[in-house]
Short mmCIF file of C-alpha atoms in Angstrom, two decimals:
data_model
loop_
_atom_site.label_atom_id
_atom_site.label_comp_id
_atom_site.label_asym_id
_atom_site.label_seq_id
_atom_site.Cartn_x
_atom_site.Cartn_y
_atom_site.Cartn_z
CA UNK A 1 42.38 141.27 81.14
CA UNK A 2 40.33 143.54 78.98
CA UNK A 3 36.61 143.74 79.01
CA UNK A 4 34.64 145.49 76.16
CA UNK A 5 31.25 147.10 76.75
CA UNK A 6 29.03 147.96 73.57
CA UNK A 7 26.58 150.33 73.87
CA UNK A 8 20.42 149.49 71.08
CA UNK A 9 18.19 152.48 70.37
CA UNK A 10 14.36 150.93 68.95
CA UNK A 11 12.66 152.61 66.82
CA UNK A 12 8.86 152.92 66.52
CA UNK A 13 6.61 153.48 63.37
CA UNK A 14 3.77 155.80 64.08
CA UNK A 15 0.55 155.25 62.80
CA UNK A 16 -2.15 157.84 61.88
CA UNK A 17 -5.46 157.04 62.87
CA UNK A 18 -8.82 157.80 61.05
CA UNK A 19 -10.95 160.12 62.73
CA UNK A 20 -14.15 159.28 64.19
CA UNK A 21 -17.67 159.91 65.99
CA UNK A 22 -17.59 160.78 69.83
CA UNK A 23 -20.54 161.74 71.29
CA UNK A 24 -20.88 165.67 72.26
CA UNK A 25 -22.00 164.74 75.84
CA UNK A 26 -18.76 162.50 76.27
CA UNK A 27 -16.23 164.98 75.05
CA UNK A 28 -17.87 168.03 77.44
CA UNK A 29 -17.92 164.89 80.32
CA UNK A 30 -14.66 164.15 79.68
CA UNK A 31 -13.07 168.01 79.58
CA UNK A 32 -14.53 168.44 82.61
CA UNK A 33 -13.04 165.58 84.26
CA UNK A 34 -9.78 166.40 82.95
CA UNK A 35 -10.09 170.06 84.57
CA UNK A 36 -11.57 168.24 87.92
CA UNK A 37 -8.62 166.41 88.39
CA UNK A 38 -5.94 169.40 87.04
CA UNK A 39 -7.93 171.91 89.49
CA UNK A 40 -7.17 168.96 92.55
CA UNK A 41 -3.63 168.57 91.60
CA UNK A 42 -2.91 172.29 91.74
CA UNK A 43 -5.10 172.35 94.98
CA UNK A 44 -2.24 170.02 97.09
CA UNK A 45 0.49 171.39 94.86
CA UNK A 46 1.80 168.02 93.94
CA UNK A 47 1.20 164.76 91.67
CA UNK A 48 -0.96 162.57 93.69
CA UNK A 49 1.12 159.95 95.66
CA UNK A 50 -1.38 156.96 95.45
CA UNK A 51 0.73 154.74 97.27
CA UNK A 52 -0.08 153.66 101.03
CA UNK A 53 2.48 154.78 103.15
CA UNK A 54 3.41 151.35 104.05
CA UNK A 55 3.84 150.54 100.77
CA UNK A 56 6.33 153.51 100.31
CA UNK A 57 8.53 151.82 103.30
CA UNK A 58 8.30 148.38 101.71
CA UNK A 59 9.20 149.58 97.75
CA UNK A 60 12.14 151.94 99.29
CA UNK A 61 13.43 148.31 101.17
CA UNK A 62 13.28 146.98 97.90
CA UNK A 63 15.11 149.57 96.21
CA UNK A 64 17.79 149.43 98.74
CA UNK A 65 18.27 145.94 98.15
CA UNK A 66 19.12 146.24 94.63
CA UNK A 67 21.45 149.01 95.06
CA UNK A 68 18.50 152.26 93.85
CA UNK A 69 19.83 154.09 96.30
CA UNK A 70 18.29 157.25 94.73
CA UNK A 71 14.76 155.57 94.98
CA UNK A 72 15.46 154.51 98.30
CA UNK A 73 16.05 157.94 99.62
CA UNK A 74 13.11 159.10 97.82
CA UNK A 75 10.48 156.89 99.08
CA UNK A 76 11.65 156.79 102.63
CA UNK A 77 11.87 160.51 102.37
CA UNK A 78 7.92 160.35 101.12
CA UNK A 79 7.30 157.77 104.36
CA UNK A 80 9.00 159.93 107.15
CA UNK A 81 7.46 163.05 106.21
CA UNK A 82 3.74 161.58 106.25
CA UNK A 83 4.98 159.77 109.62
CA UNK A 84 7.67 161.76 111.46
CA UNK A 85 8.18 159.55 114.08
CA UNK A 86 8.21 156.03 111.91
CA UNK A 87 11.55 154.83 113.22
CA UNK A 88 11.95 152.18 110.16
CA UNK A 89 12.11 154.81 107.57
CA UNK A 90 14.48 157.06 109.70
CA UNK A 91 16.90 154.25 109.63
CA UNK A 92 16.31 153.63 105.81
CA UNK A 93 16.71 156.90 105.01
CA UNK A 94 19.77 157.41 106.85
CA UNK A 95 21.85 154.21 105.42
CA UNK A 96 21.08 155.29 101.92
CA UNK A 97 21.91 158.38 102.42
CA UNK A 98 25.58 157.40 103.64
CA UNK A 99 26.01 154.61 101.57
CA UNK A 100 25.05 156.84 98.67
CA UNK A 101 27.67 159.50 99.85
CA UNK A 102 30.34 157.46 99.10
CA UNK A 103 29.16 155.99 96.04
CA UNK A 104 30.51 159.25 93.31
CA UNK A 105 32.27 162.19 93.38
CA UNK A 106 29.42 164.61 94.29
CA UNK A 107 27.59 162.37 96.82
CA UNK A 108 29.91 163.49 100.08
CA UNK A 109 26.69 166.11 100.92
CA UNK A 110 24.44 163.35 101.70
CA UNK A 111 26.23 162.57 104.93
CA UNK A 112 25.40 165.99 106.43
CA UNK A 113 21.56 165.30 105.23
CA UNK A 114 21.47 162.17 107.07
CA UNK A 115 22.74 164.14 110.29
CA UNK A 116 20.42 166.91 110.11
CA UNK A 117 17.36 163.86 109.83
CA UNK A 118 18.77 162.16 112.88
CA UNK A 119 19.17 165.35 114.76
CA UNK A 120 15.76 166.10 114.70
CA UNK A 121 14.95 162.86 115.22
CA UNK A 122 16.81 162.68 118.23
CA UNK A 123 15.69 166.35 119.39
CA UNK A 124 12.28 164.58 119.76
CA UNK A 125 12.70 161.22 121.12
CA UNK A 126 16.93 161.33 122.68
CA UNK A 127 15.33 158.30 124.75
CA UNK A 128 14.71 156.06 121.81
CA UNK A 129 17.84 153.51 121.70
CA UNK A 130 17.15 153.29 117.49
CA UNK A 131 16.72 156.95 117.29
CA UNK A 132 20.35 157.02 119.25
CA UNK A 133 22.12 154.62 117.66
CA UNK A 134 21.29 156.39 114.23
CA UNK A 135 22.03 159.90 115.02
CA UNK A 136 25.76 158.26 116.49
CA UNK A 137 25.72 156.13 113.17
CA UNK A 138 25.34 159.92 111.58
CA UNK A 139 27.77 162.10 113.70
CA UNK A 140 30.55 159.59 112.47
CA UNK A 141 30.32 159.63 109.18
CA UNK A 142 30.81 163.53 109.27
CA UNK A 143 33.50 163.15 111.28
CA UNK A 144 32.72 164.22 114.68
CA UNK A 145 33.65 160.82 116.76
CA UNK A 146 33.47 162.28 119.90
CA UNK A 147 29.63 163.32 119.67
CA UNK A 148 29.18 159.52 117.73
CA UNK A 149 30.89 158.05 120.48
CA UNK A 150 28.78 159.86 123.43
CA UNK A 151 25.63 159.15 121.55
CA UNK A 152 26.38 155.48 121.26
CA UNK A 153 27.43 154.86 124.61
CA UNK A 154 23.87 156.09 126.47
CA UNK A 155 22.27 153.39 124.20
CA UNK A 156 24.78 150.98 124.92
CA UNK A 157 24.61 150.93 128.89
CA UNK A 158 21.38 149.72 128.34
CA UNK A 159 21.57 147.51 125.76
CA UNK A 160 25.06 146.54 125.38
CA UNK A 161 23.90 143.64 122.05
CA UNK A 162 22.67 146.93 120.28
CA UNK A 163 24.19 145.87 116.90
CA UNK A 164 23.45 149.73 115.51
CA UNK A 165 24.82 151.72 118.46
CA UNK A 166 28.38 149.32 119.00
CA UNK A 167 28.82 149.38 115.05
CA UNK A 168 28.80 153.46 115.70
CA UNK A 169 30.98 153.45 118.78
CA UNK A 170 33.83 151.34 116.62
CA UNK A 171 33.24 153.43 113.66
CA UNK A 172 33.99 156.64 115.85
CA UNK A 173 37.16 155.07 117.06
CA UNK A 174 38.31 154.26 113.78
CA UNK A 175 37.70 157.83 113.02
CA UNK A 176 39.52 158.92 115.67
CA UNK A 177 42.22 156.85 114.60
CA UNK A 178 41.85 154.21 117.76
CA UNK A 179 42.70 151.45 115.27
CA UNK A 180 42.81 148.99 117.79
CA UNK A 181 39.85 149.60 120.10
CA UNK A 182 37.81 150.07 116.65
CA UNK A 183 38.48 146.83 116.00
CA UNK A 184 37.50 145.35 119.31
CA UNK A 185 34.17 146.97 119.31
CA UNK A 186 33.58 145.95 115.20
CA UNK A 187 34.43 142.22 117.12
CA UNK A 188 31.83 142.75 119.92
CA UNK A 189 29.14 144.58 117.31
CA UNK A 190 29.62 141.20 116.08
CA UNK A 191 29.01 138.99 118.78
CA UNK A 192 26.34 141.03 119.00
CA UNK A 193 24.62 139.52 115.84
CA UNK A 194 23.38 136.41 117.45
CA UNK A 195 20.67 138.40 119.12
CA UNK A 196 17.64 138.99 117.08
CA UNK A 197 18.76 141.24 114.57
CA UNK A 198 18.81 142.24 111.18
CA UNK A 199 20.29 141.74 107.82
CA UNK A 200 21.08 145.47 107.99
CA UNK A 201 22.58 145.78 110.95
CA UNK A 202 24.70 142.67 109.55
CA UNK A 203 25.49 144.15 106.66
CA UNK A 204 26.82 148.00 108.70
CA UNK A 205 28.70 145.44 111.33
CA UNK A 206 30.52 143.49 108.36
CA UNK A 207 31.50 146.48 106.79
CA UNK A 208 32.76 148.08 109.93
CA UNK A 209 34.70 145.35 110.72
CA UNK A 210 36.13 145.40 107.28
CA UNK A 211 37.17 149.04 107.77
CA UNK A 212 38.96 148.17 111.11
CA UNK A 213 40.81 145.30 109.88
CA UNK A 214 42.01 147.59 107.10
CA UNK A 215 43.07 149.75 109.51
CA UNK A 216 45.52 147.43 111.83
CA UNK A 217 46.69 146.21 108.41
CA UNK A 218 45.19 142.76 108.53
CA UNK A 219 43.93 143.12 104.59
CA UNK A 220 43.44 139.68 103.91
CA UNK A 221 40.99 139.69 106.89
CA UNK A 222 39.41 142.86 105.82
CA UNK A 223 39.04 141.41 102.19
CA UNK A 224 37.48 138.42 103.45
CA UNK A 225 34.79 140.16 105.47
CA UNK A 226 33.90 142.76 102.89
CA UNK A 227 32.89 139.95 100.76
CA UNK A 228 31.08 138.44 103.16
CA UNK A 229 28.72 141.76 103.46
CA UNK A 230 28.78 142.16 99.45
CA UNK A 231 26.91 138.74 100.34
CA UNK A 232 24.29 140.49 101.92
CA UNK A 233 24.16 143.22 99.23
CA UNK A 234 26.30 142.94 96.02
CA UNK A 235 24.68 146.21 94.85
CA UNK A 236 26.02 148.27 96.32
CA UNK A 237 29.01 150.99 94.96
CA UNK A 238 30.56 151.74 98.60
CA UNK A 239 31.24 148.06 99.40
CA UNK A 240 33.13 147.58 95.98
CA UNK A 241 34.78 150.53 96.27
CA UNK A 242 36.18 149.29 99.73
CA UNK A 243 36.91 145.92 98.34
CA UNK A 244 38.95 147.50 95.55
CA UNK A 245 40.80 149.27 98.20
CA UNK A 246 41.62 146.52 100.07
CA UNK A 247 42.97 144.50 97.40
CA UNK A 248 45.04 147.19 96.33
CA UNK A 249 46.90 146.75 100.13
CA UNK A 250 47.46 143.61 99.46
CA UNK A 251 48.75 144.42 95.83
CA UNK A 252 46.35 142.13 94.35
CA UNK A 253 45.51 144.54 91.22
CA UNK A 254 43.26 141.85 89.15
CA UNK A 255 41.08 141.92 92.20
CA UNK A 256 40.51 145.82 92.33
CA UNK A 257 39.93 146.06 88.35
CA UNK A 258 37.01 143.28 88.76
CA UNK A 259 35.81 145.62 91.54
CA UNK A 260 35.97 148.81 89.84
CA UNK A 261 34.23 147.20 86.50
CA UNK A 262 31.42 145.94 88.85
CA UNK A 263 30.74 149.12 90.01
CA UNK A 264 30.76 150.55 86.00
CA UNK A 265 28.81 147.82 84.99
CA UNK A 266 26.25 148.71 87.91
CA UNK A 267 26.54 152.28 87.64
CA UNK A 268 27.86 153.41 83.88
CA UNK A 269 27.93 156.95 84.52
CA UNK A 270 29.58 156.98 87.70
CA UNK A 271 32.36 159.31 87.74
CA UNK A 272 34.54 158.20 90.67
CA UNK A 273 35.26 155.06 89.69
CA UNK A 274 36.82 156.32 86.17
CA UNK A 275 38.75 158.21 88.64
CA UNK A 276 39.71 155.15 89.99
CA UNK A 277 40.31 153.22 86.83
CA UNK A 278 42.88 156.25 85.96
CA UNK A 279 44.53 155.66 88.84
CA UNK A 280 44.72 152.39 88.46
CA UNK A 281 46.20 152.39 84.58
CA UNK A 282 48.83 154.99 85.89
CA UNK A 283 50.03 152.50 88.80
CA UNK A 284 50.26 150.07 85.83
CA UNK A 285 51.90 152.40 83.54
CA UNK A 286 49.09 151.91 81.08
CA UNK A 287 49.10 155.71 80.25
CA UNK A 288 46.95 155.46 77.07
CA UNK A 289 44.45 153.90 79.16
CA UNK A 290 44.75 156.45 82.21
CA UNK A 291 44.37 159.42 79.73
CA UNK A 292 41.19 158.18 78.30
CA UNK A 293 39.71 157.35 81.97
CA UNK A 294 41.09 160.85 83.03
CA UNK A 295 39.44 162.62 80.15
CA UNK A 296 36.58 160.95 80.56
CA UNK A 297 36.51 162.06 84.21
CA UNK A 298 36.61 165.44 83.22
CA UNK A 299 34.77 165.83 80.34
CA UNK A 300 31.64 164.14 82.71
CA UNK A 301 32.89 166.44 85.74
CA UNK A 302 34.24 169.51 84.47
CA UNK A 303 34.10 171.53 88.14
CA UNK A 304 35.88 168.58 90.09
CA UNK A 305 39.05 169.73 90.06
CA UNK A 306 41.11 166.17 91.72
CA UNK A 307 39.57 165.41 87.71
CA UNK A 308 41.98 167.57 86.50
CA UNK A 309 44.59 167.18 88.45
CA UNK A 310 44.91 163.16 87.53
CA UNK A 311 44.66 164.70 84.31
CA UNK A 312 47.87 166.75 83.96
CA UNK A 313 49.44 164.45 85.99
CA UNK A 314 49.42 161.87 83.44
CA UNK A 315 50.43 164.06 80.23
CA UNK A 316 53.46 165.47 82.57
CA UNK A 317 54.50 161.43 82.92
CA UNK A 318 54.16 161.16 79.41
CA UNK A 319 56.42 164.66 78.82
CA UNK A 320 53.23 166.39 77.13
CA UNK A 321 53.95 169.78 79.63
CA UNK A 322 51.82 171.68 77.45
CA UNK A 323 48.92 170.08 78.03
CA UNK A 324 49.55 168.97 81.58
CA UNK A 325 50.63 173.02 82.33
CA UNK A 326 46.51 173.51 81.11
CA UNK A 327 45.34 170.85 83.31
CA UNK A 328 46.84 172.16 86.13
CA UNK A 329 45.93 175.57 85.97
CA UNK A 330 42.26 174.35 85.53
CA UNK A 331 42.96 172.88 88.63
CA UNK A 332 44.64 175.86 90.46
CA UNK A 333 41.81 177.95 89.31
CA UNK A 334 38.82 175.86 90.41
CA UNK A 335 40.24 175.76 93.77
CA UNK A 336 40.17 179.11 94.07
CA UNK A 337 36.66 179.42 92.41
CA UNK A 338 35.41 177.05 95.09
CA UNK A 339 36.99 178.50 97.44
CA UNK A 340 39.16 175.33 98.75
CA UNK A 341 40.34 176.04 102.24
CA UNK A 342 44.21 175.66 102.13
CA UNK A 343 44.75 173.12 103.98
CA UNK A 344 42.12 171.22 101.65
CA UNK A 345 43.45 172.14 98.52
CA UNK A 346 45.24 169.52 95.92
CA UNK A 347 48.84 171.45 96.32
CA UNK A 348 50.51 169.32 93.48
CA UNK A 349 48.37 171.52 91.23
CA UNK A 350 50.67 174.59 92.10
CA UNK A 351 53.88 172.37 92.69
CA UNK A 352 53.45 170.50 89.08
CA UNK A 353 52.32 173.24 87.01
CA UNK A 354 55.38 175.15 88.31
CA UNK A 355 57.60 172.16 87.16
CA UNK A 356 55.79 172.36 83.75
CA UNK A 357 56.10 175.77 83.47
CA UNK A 358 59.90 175.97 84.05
CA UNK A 359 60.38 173.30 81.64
CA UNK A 360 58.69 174.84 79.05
CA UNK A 361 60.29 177.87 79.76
CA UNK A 362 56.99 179.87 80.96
CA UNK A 363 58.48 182.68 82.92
CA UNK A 364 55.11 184.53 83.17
CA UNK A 365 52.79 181.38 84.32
CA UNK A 366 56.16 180.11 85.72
CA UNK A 367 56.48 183.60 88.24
CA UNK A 368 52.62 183.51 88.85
CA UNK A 369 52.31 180.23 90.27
CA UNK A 370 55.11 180.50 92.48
CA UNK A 371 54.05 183.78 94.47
CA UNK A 372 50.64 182.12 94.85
CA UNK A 373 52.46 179.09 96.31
CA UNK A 374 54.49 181.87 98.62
CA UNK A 375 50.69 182.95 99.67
CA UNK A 376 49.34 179.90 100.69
CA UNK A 377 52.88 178.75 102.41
CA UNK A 378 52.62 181.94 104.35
CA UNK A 379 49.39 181.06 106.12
CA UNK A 380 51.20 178.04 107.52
CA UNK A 381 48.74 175.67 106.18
CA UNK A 382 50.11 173.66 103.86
CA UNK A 383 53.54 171.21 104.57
CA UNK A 384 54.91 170.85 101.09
CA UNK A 385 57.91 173.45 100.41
CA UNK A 386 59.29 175.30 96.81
CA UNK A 387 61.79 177.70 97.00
CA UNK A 388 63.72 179.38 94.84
CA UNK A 389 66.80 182.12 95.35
CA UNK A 390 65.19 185.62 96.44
CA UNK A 391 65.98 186.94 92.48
CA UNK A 392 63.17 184.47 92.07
CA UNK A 393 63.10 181.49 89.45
CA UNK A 394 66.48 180.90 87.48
CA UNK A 395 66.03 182.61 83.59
CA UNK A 396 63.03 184.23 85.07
CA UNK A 397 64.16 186.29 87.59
CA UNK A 398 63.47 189.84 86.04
CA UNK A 399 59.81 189.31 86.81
CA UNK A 400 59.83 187.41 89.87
CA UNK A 401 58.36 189.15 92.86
CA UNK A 402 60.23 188.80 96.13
CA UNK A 403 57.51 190.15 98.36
CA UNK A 404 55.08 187.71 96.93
CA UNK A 405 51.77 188.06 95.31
CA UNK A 406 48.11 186.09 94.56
CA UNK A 407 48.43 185.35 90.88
CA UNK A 408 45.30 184.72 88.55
#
């Protein structure tokens, strides 16, 4: 299957108009408007926001709904700060934000801005069952399933049909890798629908139960049920990134392209999913095609390093070490730039760019690599192993270092 995408600039004649007459009196009335309204604007220190805050609500709802999540978090942002305690907007706010976080490469921040809305949310009213269930919907999206879990549970042994609050509990199991009660409570957040409710709250159980199907490794079920919330929302990237997954479990590759070129054709400059598409063509030994999506990646995300890493990977399948020795070190040296923890860090970096380097016969780059490798294993951090005699690389060992050293 190929799909071609063609990129239609308009052009517009100006036209000079003739001068003519405006009355004296106008012009002055008019200049002084125009400084009336600057001198107000600079007064409040903002563009005037014309638009009722119920209106802001209702256009972020809409924006949500066709996938803006950027406007969405805008204009729910605008509603909560003119009404703290508006409990709609909090909950807007919040799912956009997390969807959003997994929708690119650079979006992973907006999970810890959702928590630190529901904290203070929840510093002010810990009674409100909404308030709860969105502050445990928070805590487990940044990983801390335990608080998520705590949270959830004081709303549930009051309201045990809280759709929001059981949807958090199975979500913090899953997190805490309790496959199997996750997917119990994703069952029950679902039984849970036939009490009033909302499409929302369908759309976070669906998903949820997706997730937990994935992970006891019933795909097909977690395939159908994904597609069942796209249903509800077929804008948005997170769900088709999650349905790509899925169908990539069950092998079915067709299915995660159509995915993946959804989300493109939604969202043309979204990085993550050229990652993906890389991927992808590599699996499929399409390497022409997984260079250009790699490139791609990196010329539109130069600092991402897992860019670059894809990157080299590719030209060292293809036997270019040259250029995948460069990619790697780009890689290597971002990491340390950013200051990767170890345990975080893309290791193959160090592992294949040694590889490339001994190939090519690199004793230098070859030598360097390795004693930062002998760093990092030192700290106990790291699982993967390379070893070499204590002379140090074969051919190379004149300028090895036994005692080990943090190369450039």
């Amino acid at each position: 299957m190929r799909i071609r995408r063609d990129y239609t600039r308009q052009k517009f004649r100006s036209r000079r108009q003739r001068p003519g007459c405006f009355s004296q009196v106008l012009l002055i009335g008019a200049l002084v408007g125009v400084a009336i309204v600057f001198w107000q604007w600079l007064g409040i220190g903002q563009p005037f926001d014309v638009m009722p805050p119920d209106d802001r609500l209702a256009s972020a709802t809409v924006a949500f709904a066709r996938g803006d999540l950027d406007s969405a978090i805008v204009q729910s942002r605008q509603r909560l700060n003119a009404q703290p305690d508006d409990v709609g907007a909090l909950k807007l706010l919040t799912r956009a934000l997390i969807y959003r976080s997994y929708s690119d490469y650079d979006t992973a921040r907006d999970r810890d801005t959702a928590l630190a809305f529901t904290t203070a949310a929840y510093a002010r009213r810990p009674n409100h069952p909404e308030v709860a269930a969105l502050h445990a919907f928070a805590l487990q999206a940044v990983s801390r399933p335990g608080a998520a879990a705590d949270v959830a549970r004081t709303v549930l042994e009051a309201q045990p049909d809280h759709a929001l609050a059981r949807t958090s509990l199975a979500l913090a199991y899953g997190v805490a890798r309790s496959y199997e009660v996750a997917l119990r409570e994703s069952l029950r957040a679902l039984e849970a629908l036939g009490t009033p409710t909302t499409a929302d709250d369908a759309l976070d159980v669906l998903r949820a139960l997706a997730i937990s199907y994935s992970d006891t490794g019933d795909y097909n079920a977690a395939v159908q049920t994904v597609e069942r919330a796209l249903t509800l929302n077929d804008r948005l990237a997170a769900l088709y990134f999650e349905r790509a997954l899925y169908a990539m479990q069950l092998g079915d590759v067709d299915a995660a392209t159509v995915a993946y070129y959804e989300i493109l054709a939604q969202q043309p400059e979204n990085v993550k999913v050229r990652l993906r598409l890389c991927e992808l063509s590599s699996l499929l030994r399409e390497r022409e095609t997984a260079l250009r999506y790699c490139d791609e990646v990196t010329t539109r995300a130069p600092a991402w390093f897992e860019g670059w890493y894809h990157l080299g990977r590719e030209y060292f399948l293809q036997g270019v070490f040259l250029e995948a020795q460069t990619a790697f070190q780009r890689c290597t040296a971002l990491q340390h730039t950013q200051q990767i923890a170890i345990s975080e860090r893309r290791i193959e970096c160090w592992l294949l760019q040694g590889q490339a380097a001994e190939i090519r016969g690199d004793c230098s780059r070859l030598v360097a690599i390795y004693n930062e490798f002998r760093v990092m294993a030192a700290t106990g951090a790291i699982d993967q192993t390379w070893e070499y005699p204590p002379e140090g690389p074969p051919n190379c060992a004149s300028g090895a270092d036994p005692q080990g050293g943090a190369g450039g």
